[in-house]
Tab-separated table of C-alpha atoms in Angstrom:
chain	number	residue	atom	x	y	z
A	28	MET	CA	-7.252	-60.182	137.959
A	29	LYS	CA	-7.880	-58.183	134.831
A	30	ARG	CA	-9.573	-54.875	135.073
A	31	MET	CA	-12.364	-54.263	132.641
A	32	ASP	CA	-14.218	-50.980	132.061
A	33	THR	CA	-17.917	-51.336	131.899
A	34	VAL	CA	-20.286	-49.103	129.935
A	35	ASP	CA	-23.775	-48.331	131.064
A	36	LYS	CA	-26.078	-49.410	128.308
A	37	GLU	CA	-28.585	-46.726	129.196
A	38	SER	CA	-26.035	-43.844	129.048
A	39	THR	CA	-26.113	-41.420	126.026
A	40	PRO	CA	-23.521	-42.037	123.288
A	41	VAL	CA	-20.603	-39.664	123.342
A	42	LYS	CA	-20.456	-37.050	120.439
A	43	ILE	CA	-17.622	-34.835	119.294
A	44	ASN	CA	-19.797	-31.754	119.854
A	45	ASP	CA	-19.780	-32.572	123.532
A	46	TYR	CA	-16.129	-31.652	123.582
A	47	PHE	CA	-15.955	-28.973	120.779
A	48	LEU	CA	-18.475	-26.185	120.383
A	49	SER	CA	-20.316	-25.800	117.088
A	50	PRO	CA	-20.030	-22.493	115.185
A	51	GLY	CA	-23.456	-21.407	116.329
A	52	LYS	CA	-22.881	-22.004	120.012
A	53	LYS	CA	-20.914	-20.155	122.588
A	54	ASN	CA	-20.271	-21.796	125.893
A	55	GLY	CA	-22.629	-24.560	124.860
A	56	VAL	CA	-25.489	-22.147	124.128
A	57	ASP	CA	-26.930	-21.396	120.661
A	58	ASN	CA	-26.214	-17.714	119.900
A	59	GLY	CA	-28.671	-17.456	116.999
A	60	ILE	CA	-26.098	-16.445	114.320
A	61	PRO	CA	-26.719	-18.072	110.928
A	62	LYS	CA	-24.040	-20.455	109.799
A	63	SER	CA	-23.757	-18.552	106.487
A	64	GLN	CA	-22.275	-15.524	108.315
A	65	PHE	CA	-19.353	-17.439	109.656
A	66	PRO	CA	-16.159	-17.347	107.582
A	67	THR	CA	-15.549	-20.367	105.403
A	68	SER	CA	-12.443	-21.640	103.605
A	69	GLU	CA	-13.731	-20.205	100.271
A	70	SER	CA	-14.229	-16.678	101.686
A	71	ASN	CA	-10.826	-16.857	103.353
A	72	SER	CA	-9.169	-17.695	100.012
A	73	LYS	CA	-10.915	-14.746	98.294
A	74	THR	CA	-9.742	-12.382	101.008
A	75	ASN	CA	-6.197	-13.652	100.660
A	76	VAL	CA	-6.284	-13.120	96.857
A	77	GLU	CA	-7.556	-9.552	97.291
A	78	LYS	CA	-4.831	-8.806	99.805
A	79	ALA	CA	-2.187	-10.302	97.477
A	80	SER	CA	-3.394	-8.240	94.519
A	81	GLN	CA	-3.350	-5.091	96.661
A	82	ASN	CA	0.198	-5.864	97.707
A	83	GLU	CA	1.186	-6.434	94.074
A	84	ARG	CA	-0.311	-3.079	93.059
A	85	ARG	CA	1.599	-1.387	95.862
A	86	GLU	CA	4.831	-3.022	94.693
A	87	ILE	CA	4.172	-1.971	91.062
A	88	ASN	CA	3.481	1.616	92.155
A	89	ARG	CA	6.689	1.666	94.189
A	90	ALA	CA	8.670	0.288	91.216
A	91	THR	CA	7.129	2.862	88.832
A	92	LEU	CA	7.953	5.704	91.210
A	93	ALA	CA	11.488	4.358	91.563
A	94	VAL	CA	12.008	4.175	87.770
A	95	ASN	CA	10.603	7.669	87.144
A	96	SER	CA	12.444	9.312	90.000
A	97	PRO	CA	15.147	11.888	89.149
A	98	ARG	CA	17.839	9.687	90.683
A	99	ALA	CA	16.774	6.682	88.609
A	100	LYS	CA	16.777	8.775	85.409
A	101	MET	CA	20.244	10.082	86.231
A	102	ASN	CA	21.563	6.571	86.843
A	103	LYS	CA	19.999	5.367	83.567
A	104	LYS	CA	21.627	8.209	81.639
A	105	LYS	CA	24.958	7.483	83.280
A	106	LYS	CA	24.752	3.804	82.330
A	107	LEU	CA	23.860	4.756	78.732
A	108	VAL	CA	26.925	7.004	78.483
A	109	GLU	CA	29.134	4.274	79.918
A	110	THR	CA	27.716	1.773	77.406
A	111	ARG	CA	28.394	4.118	74.511
A	112	GLN	CA	31.931	4.638	75.717
A	113	ASP	CA	32.470	0.899	75.913
A	114	ASN	CA	31.147	0.311	72.356
A	115	LYS	CA	34.186	1.258	70.312
A	116	LEU	CA	33.968	1.642	66.529
A	117	LEU	CA	36.572	0.766	63.935
A	118	THR	CA	36.898	4.462	63.143
A	119	ASP	CA	38.019	5.067	66.744
A	120	TYR	CA	41.250	3.243	65.924
A	121	PHE	CA	41.682	3.962	62.197
A	122	PRO	CA	40.961	7.326	60.498
A	123	VAL	CA	38.333	7.445	57.778
A	124	ARG	CA	39.876	7.686	54.310
A	125	ARG	CA	37.773	9.831	52.018
A	126	SER	CA	37.899	9.022	48.325
A	127	SER	CA	39.202	11.841	46.166
A	128	ARG	CA	37.361	10.499	43.134
A	129	LYS	CA	34.578	12.656	41.795
A	130	PRO	CA	31.280	11.127	40.669
A	131	LYS	CA	30.661	10.808	36.947
A	132	SER	CA	27.863	13.396	36.995
A	133	GLU	CA	30.160	15.986	38.570
A	134	LEU	CA	32.929	15.270	36.040
A	135	GLU	CA	30.508	15.686	33.142
A	136	LYS	CA	29.231	18.927	34.640
A	137	GLU	CA	32.779	20.288	34.918
A	138	LYS	CA	33.580	19.201	31.351
A	139	LYS	CA	30.474	20.925	30.013
A	140	ALA	CA	31.312	24.119	31.912
A	141	ALA	CA	34.864	24.107	30.446
A	142	ILE	CA	33.500	23.707	26.893
A	143	GLU	CA	30.999	26.519	27.370
A	144	GLU	CA	33.783	28.784	28.599
A	145	LYS	CA	35.888	28.059	25.495
A	146	VAL	CA	32.939	28.708	23.199
A	147	LEU	CA	31.885	31.966	24.850
A	148	LYS	CA	35.483	33.252	25.068
A	149	ASN	CA	36.403	32.114	21.507
A	150	ILE	CA	39.264	29.943	22.821
A	151	GLU	CA	40.921	27.826	20.131
A	152	GLU	CA	43.802	25.709	21.400
A	153	GLY	CA	45.949	23.001	19.819
A	154	LEU	CA	45.198	24.055	16.218
A	155	GLU	CA	47.284	25.430	13.376
A	156	VAL	CA	46.375	26.556	9.848
A	157	VAL	CA	48.606	25.044	7.132
A	158	ASP	CA	48.784	25.077	3.339
A	159	LEU	CA	47.935	21.642	1.946
A	160	GLY	CA	48.763	22.272	-1.720
A	161	GLU	CA	45.913	21.416	-4.052
A	162	LYS	CA	43.468	21.202	-1.134
A	163	GLY	CA	44.274	24.745	-0.138
A	164	ARG	CA	44.237	25.652	3.507
A	165	GLY	CA	43.591	23.145	6.271
A	166	VAL	CA	43.939	22.722	10.032
A	167	ILE	CA	46.240	20.284	11.830
A	168	ALA	CA	46.449	19.352	15.511
A	169	THR	CA	49.340	20.724	17.576
A	170	LYS	CA	48.338	18.741	20.655
A	171	HIS	CA	46.865	15.312	21.347
A	172	PHE	CA	43.062	15.170	21.360
A	173	TYR	CA	41.243	12.270	22.974
A	174	ARG	CA	37.994	10.818	21.760
A	175	GLY	CA	35.107	13.031	22.902
A	176	ASP	CA	37.277	16.130	23.424
A	177	PHE	CA	36.096	19.532	22.282
A	178	VAL	CA	38.182	20.636	19.303
A	179	VAL	CA	36.778	23.947	18.069
A	180	GLU	CA	33.543	25.841	17.466
A	181	TYR	CA	32.195	26.207	13.950
A	182	ALA	CA	31.702	29.950	14.346
A	183	GLY	CA	29.778	32.268	12.043
A	184	ASP	CA	26.537	34.191	11.673
A	185	LEU	CA	23.502	32.414	13.102
A	186	ILE	CA	20.654	33.083	10.673
A	187	ASP	CA	17.222	31.646	9.865
A	188	LEU	CA	16.390	29.578	6.820
A	189	SER	CA	14.955	32.346	4.630
A	190	THR	CA	17.994	34.576	5.190
A	191	ALA	CA	20.289	31.640	4.470
A	192	LYS	CA	18.607	30.980	1.115
A	193	GLN	CA	19.010	34.623	0.101
A	194	ARG	CA	22.719	34.568	0.986
A	195	GLU	CA	23.277	31.250	-0.696
A	196	LYS	CA	21.797	32.610	-3.946
A	197	LYS	CA	24.061	35.632	-3.715
A	198	TYR	CA	27.169	33.497	-3.081
A	199	SER	CA	26.390	31.192	-6.011
A	200	GLU	CA	26.597	34.149	-8.393
A	201	ASN	CA	30.203	34.808	-7.365
A	202	PRO	CA	32.691	31.924	-7.834
A	203	GLN	CA	35.073	33.502	-5.313
A	204	PHE	CA	32.840	32.427	-2.435
A	205	GLY	CA	33.317	28.932	-1.116
A	206	CYS	CA	30.864	26.676	0.712
A	207	TYR	CA	30.832	27.718	4.364
A	208	MET	CA	27.119	27.433	5.224
A	209	TYR	CA	25.996	24.791	7.705
A	210	TYR	CA	22.261	24.034	8.012
A	211	PHE	CA	20.718	22.360	11.066
A	212	VAL	CA	17.464	22.028	13.027
A	213	HIS	CA	17.134	23.130	16.644
A	214	LYS	CA	13.889	22.874	18.627
A	215	ASN	CA	11.904	22.252	15.441
A	216	ARG	CA	13.310	25.376	13.764
A	217	ASN	CA	15.676	25.543	10.779
A	218	TYR	CA	18.883	27.501	11.248
A	219	CYS	CA	22.095	28.106	9.369
A	220	ILE	CA	25.564	29.153	10.483
A	221	ASP	CA	27.117	31.219	7.759
A	222	ALA	CA	30.906	31.198	8.115
A	223	THR	CA	31.611	32.557	4.643
A	224	ALA	CA	33.158	35.826	5.774
A	225	GLU	CA	36.830	35.748	6.764
A	226	SER	CA	36.810	36.034	10.562
A	227	GLY	CA	40.074	34.472	11.699
A	228	ARG	CA	38.148	31.606	13.322
A	229	LEU	CA	39.647	28.185	12.590
A	230	GLY	CA	36.564	25.975	12.582
A	231	ARG	CA	35.518	27.201	9.137
A	232	LEU	CA	38.830	26.043	7.648
A	233	ILE	CA	38.606	22.368	8.628
A	234	ASN	CA	38.313	20.302	5.442
A	235	HIS	CA	35.761	17.665	4.486
A	236	SER	CA	36.153	13.882	4.367
A	237	LYS	CA	33.309	11.444	4.018
A	238	THR	CA	35.451	8.367	4.761
A	239	ALA	CA	38.457	9.526	6.836
A	240	GLY	CA	36.936	12.064	9.225
A	241	ASN	CA	38.308	12.253	12.748
A	242	CYS	CA	35.827	14.884	13.979
A	243	HIS	CA	32.055	15.281	14.033
A	244	THR	CA	29.657	18.122	14.662
A	245	LYS	CA	27.676	18.426	17.885
A	246	LEU	CA	24.922	20.891	18.647
A	247	THR	CA	24.688	22.495	22.080
A	248	GLU	CA	22.687	25.290	23.665
A	249	ILE	CA	24.317	27.978	25.784
A	250	LYS	CA	22.217	30.752	27.275
A	251	ASN	CA	19.263	29.922	25.003
A	252	ARG	CA	21.381	30.106	21.845
A	253	PRO	CA	22.431	27.122	19.682
A	254	TYR	CA	26.136	26.604	18.997
A	255	LEU	CA	27.804	24.173	16.601
A	256	MET	CA	30.930	22.446	17.876
A	257	LEU	CA	33.460	20.044	16.380
A	258	MET	CA	34.327	17.106	18.668
A	259	ALA	CA	37.017	14.429	18.335
A	260	SER	CA	35.522	11.172	17.007
A	261	ARG	CA	38.669	9.272	17.983
A	262	ASP	CA	42.095	9.962	19.414
A	263	ILE	CA	43.937	12.490	17.217
A	264	SER	CA	47.719	12.661	17.135
A	265	VAL	CA	49.895	15.754	16.888
A	266	GLY	CA	50.390	16.843	13.242
A	267	GLU	CA	47.265	15.035	12.014
A	268	GLU	CA	44.886	16.980	9.785
A	269	LEU	CA	41.433	17.589	11.225
A	270	LEU	CA	38.594	16.397	8.973
A	271	TYR	CA	34.833	15.923	9.239
A	272	ASP	CA	31.944	15.027	6.942
A	273	TYR	CA	30.055	18.120	5.764
A	274	GLY	CA	27.006	15.938	5.194
A	275	ASP	CA	26.012	17.680	1.956
A	276	ARG	CA	24.524	15.077	-0.395
A	277	ASN	CA	22.733	17.520	-2.681
A	278	LYS	CA	23.154	16.653	-6.365
A	279	ASP	CA	23.917	20.220	-7.409
A	280	SER	CA	26.450	20.564	-4.583
A	281	LEU	CA	28.178	17.347	-5.589
A	282	GLU	CA	28.406	18.534	-9.211
A	283	SER	CA	29.799	21.911	-8.170
A	284	HIS	CA	32.125	20.422	-5.519
A	285	PRO	CA	33.249	16.894	-6.508
A	286	TRP	CA	35.520	16.669	-3.436
A	287	LEU	CA	32.339	16.272	-1.292
A	288	LYS	CA	32.224	12.647	-2.544
A	289	LEU	CA	35.623	11.836	-1.009
């Protein structure tokens, strides 16, 4: 015979609250606390986030203190030194070879200083005075000169233009005087180097050639004074006569000195 459970139709339906208390009841009695004051899932999540952020801040503070501690700084410095020691350079195995070549500016400075010394000390090297027959005296090279080398100074009295004109008039009255006056302009002023007087200097004896010159004049300033130099226009061999163009194209000068045309 099957057993069957019967339910009283008049009995109250069973609810889940009969077995589990609601938030507002304690021991089946309403305690009067509003439901809003009981913790919910949303408030629990906010609390958990706040706790997590606090923990993160604590961890960051601990890490910062650890990095800035004296021991951490010492370890960092030690690692840096070890890294530098491990990074070898090519120069650690092969010595650096320094070039012995001097820059062009330094070479030019040294060359200029050597020329100034020769001018101020009246040094005349590699020159010899010879008799050239009809041409009279001349100067030949006794050493090899390269293009651009200093040959000799055209030395004489440095005078202004008015004084030069007075001397030139005086020299023209006496046929024994030759043409040894060189006119030039320096800093917008007219000057003349008068090398007429016998002085033993060799620059005044170098002959003229309009077409076959191997030297040229160059003006320089040393200690606020202009100097006239003769420079090699090309390579000059030993025994070759030194020549340069006097540059005098005056009609009267050409008539008095026909050799200026050559």
